[in-house]
mmCIF file with all atom_site columns, C-alpha atoms in Angstrom:
data_model
loop_
_atom_site.group_PDB
_atom_site.id
_atom_site.type_symbol
_atom_site.label_atom_id
_atom_site.label_alt_id
_atom_site.label_comp_id
_atom_site.label_asym_id
_atom_site.label_entity_id
_atom_site.label_seq_id
_atom_site.pdbx_PDB_ins_code
_atom_site.Cartn_x
_atom_site.Cartn_y
_atom_site.Cartn_z
_atom_site.occupancy
_atom_site.B_iso_or_equiv
_atom_site.pdbx_formal_charge
_atom_site.auth_seq_id
_atom_site.auth_comp_id
_atom_site.auth_asym_id
_atom_site.auth_atom_id
_atom_site.pdbx_PDB_model_num
ATOM 1   C CA . UNK A 1 1   ? -2.937  42.910 10.928  1.00 0.00 ? 1071 UNK A CA 1
ATOM 2   C CA . UNK A 1 2   ? -4.456  39.492 11.806  1.00 0.00 ? 1072 UNK A CA 1
ATOM 3   C CA . UNK A 1 3   ? -3.866  36.880 9.150   1.00 0.00 ? 1073 UNK A CA 1
ATOM 4   C CA . UNK A 1 4   ? -6.976  34.685 9.143   1.00 0.00 ? 1074 UNK A CA 1
ATOM 5   C CA . UNK A 1 5   ? -5.316  32.018 7.039   1.00 0.00 ? 1075 UNK A CA 1
ATOM 6   C CA . UNK A 1 6   ? -2.677  31.434 9.632   1.00 0.00 ? 1076 UNK A CA 1
ATOM 7   C CA . UNK A 1 7   ? -5.317  31.555 12.410  1.00 0.00 ? 1077 UNK A CA 1
ATOM 8   C CA . UNK A 1 8   ? -7.307  28.781 10.592  1.00 0.00 ? 1078 UNK A CA 1
ATOM 9   C CA . UNK A 1 9   ? -4.145  26.796 9.615   1.00 0.00 ? 1079 UNK A CA 1
ATOM 10  C CA . UNK A 1 10  ? -4.787  27.463 5.896   1.00 0.00 ? 1080 UNK A CA 1
ATOM 11  C CA . UNK A 1 11  ? -1.927  27.848 3.536   1.00 0.00 ? 1081 UNK A CA 1
ATOM 12  C CA . UNK A 1 12  ? -3.172  28.539 -0.008  1.00 0.00 ? 1082 UNK A CA 1
ATOM 13  C CA . UNK A 1 13  ? 0.345   29.846 -0.879  1.00 0.00 ? 1083 UNK A CA 1
ATOM 14  C CA . UNK A 1 14  ? 1.537   26.212 -0.681  1.00 0.00 ? 1084 UNK A CA 1
ATOM 15  C CA . UNK A 1 15  ? -1.020  24.844 -3.218  1.00 0.00 ? 1085 UNK A CA 1
ATOM 16  C CA . UNK A 1 16  ? 0.816   24.181 -6.524  1.00 0.00 ? 1086 UNK A CA 1
ATOM 17  C CA . UNK A 1 17  ? -1.155  21.208 -7.787  1.00 0.00 ? 1087 UNK A CA 1
ATOM 18  C CA . UNK A 1 18  ? -3.461  21.284 -10.923 1.00 0.00 ? 1088 UNK A CA 1
ATOM 19  C CA . UNK A 1 19  ? -6.931  20.125 -9.484  1.00 0.00 ? 1089 UNK A CA 1
ATOM 20  C CA . UNK A 1 20  ? -9.769  19.152 -11.741 1.00 0.00 ? 1090 UNK A CA 1
ATOM 21  C CA . UNK A 1 21  ? -13.205 18.180 -10.484 1.00 0.00 ? 1091 UNK A CA 1
ATOM 22  C CA . UNK A 1 22  ? -16.246 16.770 -12.388 1.00 0.00 ? 1092 UNK A CA 1
ATOM 23  C CA . UNK A 1 23  ? -19.518 17.893 -10.832 1.00 0.00 ? 1093 UNK A CA 1
ATOM 24  C CA . UNK A 1 24  ? -23.199 18.191 -11.121 1.00 0.00 ? 1094 UNK A CA 1
ATOM 25  C CA . UNK A 1 25  ? -24.697 21.681 -10.015 1.00 0.00 ? 1095 UNK A CA 1
ATOM 26  C CA . UNK A 1 26  ? -27.008 20.339 -7.282  1.00 0.00 ? 1096 UNK A CA 1
ATOM 27  C CA . UNK A 1 27  ? -24.933 17.226 -5.991  1.00 0.00 ? 1097 UNK A CA 1
ATOM 28  C CA . UNK A 1 28  ? -24.353 17.567 -2.243  1.00 0.00 ? 1098 UNK A CA 1
ATOM 29  C CA . UNK A 1 29  ? -21.155 15.595 -2.477  1.00 0.00 ? 1099 UNK A CA 1
ATOM 30  C CA . UNK A 1 30  ? -19.781 17.905 -5.189  1.00 0.00 ? 1100 UNK A CA 1
ATOM 31  C CA . UNK A 1 31  ? -20.579 20.907 -2.987  1.00 0.00 ? 1101 UNK A CA 1
ATOM 32  C CA . UNK A 1 32  ? -18.951 19.327 -0.072  1.00 0.00 ? 1102 UNK A CA 1
ATOM 33  C CA . UNK A 1 33  ? -15.867 18.447 -2.132  1.00 0.00 ? 1103 UNK A CA 1
ATOM 34  C CA . UNK A 1 34  ? -15.509 21.895 -3.521  1.00 0.00 ? 1104 UNK A CA 1
ATOM 35  C CA . UNK A 1 35  ? -16.024 23.360 -0.012  1.00 0.00 ? 1105 UNK A CA 1
ATOM 36  C CA . UNK A 1 36  ? -12.941 21.487 1.200   1.00 0.00 ? 1106 UNK A CA 1
ATOM 37  C CA . UNK A 1 37  ? -10.847 22.503 -1.766  1.00 0.00 ? 1107 UNK A CA 1
ATOM 38  C CA . UNK A 1 38  ? -11.997 26.114 -1.388  1.00 0.00 ? 1108 UNK A CA 1
ATOM 39  C CA . UNK A 1 39  ? -11.121 26.069 2.327   1.00 0.00 ? 1109 UNK A CA 1
ATOM 40  C CA . UNK A 1 40  ? -7.624  24.900 1.479   1.00 0.00 ? 1110 UNK A CA 1
ATOM 41  C CA . UNK A 1 41  ? -7.268  27.747 -1.046  1.00 0.00 ? 1111 UNK A CA 1
ATOM 42  C CA . UNK A 1 42  ? -7.225  25.455 -4.107  1.00 0.00 ? 1112 UNK A CA 1
ATOM 43  C CA . UNK A 1 43  ? -7.964  27.054 -7.547  1.00 0.00 ? 1113 UNK A CA 1
ATOM 44  C CA . UNK A 1 44  ? -9.555  24.200 -9.364  1.00 0.00 ? 1114 UNK A CA 1
ATOM 45  C CA . UNK A 1 45  ? -10.974 23.569 -12.777 1.00 0.00 ? 1115 UNK A CA 1
ATOM 46  C CA . UNK A 1 46  ? -14.531 22.459 -12.513 1.00 0.00 ? 1116 UNK A CA 1
ATOM 47  C CA . UNK A 1 47  ? -16.302 20.506 -15.379 1.00 0.00 ? 1117 UNK A CA 1
ATOM 48  C CA . UNK A 1 48  ? -20.047 20.798 -14.842 1.00 0.00 ? 1118 UNK A CA 1
ATOM 49  C CA . UNK A 1 49  ? -21.466 17.663 -16.577 1.00 0.00 ? 1119 UNK A CA 1
ATOM 50  C CA . UNK A 1 50  ? -25.157 17.888 -15.631 1.00 0.00 ? 1120 UNK A CA 1
ATOM 51  C CA . UNK A 1 51  ? -27.048 15.743 -18.080 1.00 0.00 ? 1121 UNK A CA 1
ATOM 52  C CA . UNK A 1 52  ? -24.134 15.502 -20.523 1.00 0.00 ? 1122 UNK A CA 1
ATOM 53  C CA . UNK A 1 53  ? -23.674 11.862 -21.172 1.00 0.00 ? 1123 UNK A CA 1
ATOM 54  C CA . UNK A 1 54  ? -20.596 12.345 -23.568 1.00 0.00 ? 1124 UNK A CA 1
ATOM 55  C CA . UNK A 1 55  ? -18.909 14.344 -20.835 1.00 0.00 ? 1125 UNK A CA 1
ATOM 56  C CA . UNK A 1 56  ? -19.820 11.723 -18.241 1.00 0.00 ? 1126 UNK A CA 1
ATOM 57  C CA . UNK A 1 57  ? -18.446 8.969  -20.464 1.00 0.00 ? 1127 UNK A CA 1
ATOM 58  C CA . UNK A 1 58  ? -15.157 10.936 -20.858 1.00 0.00 ? 1128 UNK A CA 1
ATOM 59  C CA . UNK A 1 59  ? -15.060 11.423 -16.981 1.00 0.00 ? 1129 UNK A CA 1
ATOM 60  C CA . UNK A 1 60  ? -15.592 7.669  -16.508 1.00 0.00 ? 1130 UNK A CA 1
ATOM 61  C CA . UNK A 1 61  ? -12.823 6.845  -18.840 1.00 0.00 ? 1131 UNK A CA 1
ATOM 62  C CA . UNK A 1 62  ? -10.412 8.986  -16.873 1.00 0.00 ? 1132 UNK A CA 1
ATOM 63  C CA . UNK A 1 63  ? -11.841 7.748  -13.542 1.00 0.00 ? 1133 UNK A CA 1
ATOM 64  C CA . UNK A 1 64  ? -11.308 4.011  -14.114 1.00 0.00 ? 1134 UNK A CA 1
ATOM 65  C CA . UNK A 1 65  ? -14.956 3.461  -14.967 1.00 0.00 ? 1135 UNK A CA 1
ATOM 66  C CA . UNK A 1 66  ? -16.412 5.481  -12.089 1.00 0.00 ? 1136 UNK A CA 1
ATOM 67  C CA . UNK A 1 67  ? -19.480 7.367  -13.208 1.00 0.00 ? 1137 UNK A CA 1
ATOM 68  C CA . UNK A 1 68  ? -20.590 9.011  -9.967  1.00 0.00 ? 1138 UNK A CA 1
ATOM 69  C CA . UNK A 1 69  ? -19.728 12.647 -9.231  1.00 0.00 ? 1139 UNK A CA 1
ATOM 70  C CA . UNK A 1 70  ? -17.711 14.205 -8.075  1.00 0.00 ? 1140 UNK A CA 1
ATOM 71  C CA . UNK A 1 71  ? -14.499 12.750 -9.601  1.00 0.00 ? 1141 UNK A CA 1
ATOM 72  C CA . UNK A 1 72  ? -11.388 14.533 -8.575  1.00 0.00 ? 1142 UNK A CA 1
ATOM 73  C CA . UNK A 1 73  ? -7.961  14.576 -10.179 1.00 0.00 ? 1143 UNK A CA 1
ATOM 74  C CA . UNK A 1 74  ? -4.780  16.064 -8.778  1.00 0.00 ? 1144 UNK A CA 1
ATOM 75  C CA . UNK A 1 75  ? -1.947  16.643 -11.362 1.00 0.00 ? 1145 UNK A CA 1
ATOM 76  C CA . UNK A 1 76  ? -3.758  14.250 -13.660 1.00 0.00 ? 1146 UNK A CA 1
ATOM 77  C CA . UNK A 1 77  ? -3.871  11.494 -11.037 1.00 0.00 ? 1147 UNK A CA 1
ATOM 78  C CA . UNK A 1 78  ? -7.434  10.247 -10.247 1.00 0.00 ? 1148 UNK A CA 1
ATOM 79  C CA . UNK A 1 79  ? -7.972  10.410 -6.388  1.00 0.00 ? 1149 UNK A CA 1
ATOM 80  C CA . UNK A 1 80  ? -11.707 9.525  -6.334  1.00 0.00 ? 1150 UNK A CA 1
ATOM 81  C CA . UNK A 1 81  ? -14.734 11.236 -5.124  1.00 0.00 ? 1151 UNK A CA 1
ATOM 82  C CA . UNK A 1 82  ? -15.765 13.260 -2.138  1.00 0.00 ? 1152 UNK A CA 1
ATOM 83  C CA . UNK A 1 83  ? -15.324 10.588 0.490   1.00 0.00 ? 1153 UNK A CA 1
ATOM 84  C CA . UNK A 1 84  ? -11.763 9.827  -0.991  1.00 0.00 ? 1154 UNK A CA 1
ATOM 85  C CA . UNK A 1 85  ? -10.880 13.488 -0.761  1.00 0.00 ? 1155 UNK A CA 1
ATOM 86  C CA . UNK A 1 86  ? -11.888 13.780 2.809   1.00 0.00 ? 1156 UNK A CA 1
ATOM 87  C CA . UNK A 1 87  ? -10.041 10.537 3.754   1.00 0.00 ? 1157 UNK A CA 1
ATOM 88  C CA . UNK A 1 88  ? -6.872  11.896 2.195   1.00 0.00 ? 1158 UNK A CA 1
ATOM 89  C CA . UNK A 1 89  ? -7.267  14.950 4.332   1.00 0.00 ? 1159 UNK A CA 1
ATOM 90  C CA . UNK A 1 90  ? -8.038  12.989 7.469   1.00 0.00 ? 1160 UNK A CA 1
ATOM 91  C CA . UNK A 1 91  ? -4.911  10.967 6.934   1.00 0.00 ? 1161 UNK A CA 1
ATOM 92  C CA . UNK A 1 92  ? -2.841  14.022 6.420   1.00 0.00 ? 1162 UNK A CA 1
ATOM 93  C CA . UNK A 1 93  ? -2.052  13.159 2.793   1.00 0.00 ? 1163 UNK A CA 1
ATOM 94  C CA . UNK A 1 94  ? -4.017  15.948 0.969   1.00 0.00 ? 1164 UNK A CA 1
ATOM 95  C CA . UNK A 1 95  ? -1.975  18.937 1.855   1.00 0.00 ? 1165 UNK A CA 1
ATOM 96  C CA . UNK A 1 96  ? 1.335   17.233 0.651   1.00 0.00 ? 1166 UNK A CA 1
ATOM 97  C CA . UNK A 1 97  ? -0.467  16.162 -2.492  1.00 0.00 ? 1167 UNK A CA 1
ATOM 98  C CA . UNK A 1 98  ? -1.678  19.728 -3.206  1.00 0.00 ? 1168 UNK A CA 1
ATOM 99  C CA . UNK A 1 99  ? 1.752   21.081 -2.647  1.00 0.00 ? 1169 UNK A CA 1
ATOM 100 C CA . UNK A 1 100 ? 3.266   19.078 -5.567  1.00 0.00 ? 1170 UNK A CA 1
#
């Protein structure tokens, strides 16, 4: 039987990290970030904060004042937004981070 995960170099069994992502439902950057996480087999906790200023303030407090979405946390560590997530992946640093 063909293993598609191996074919596409996906290793969801290696993902151990606790990943949290703050999003808005129709935000294209949120969708793009979730797509990369999904592709890597990450089971993440999503906080949909559309129009919820209290939730956005809470997110900003955790994200060193950043109020844009998405904001992504891996094992409680703020890693940034969508571009930051893709940059970590491009540099080969995302998979090791997710394996922790």
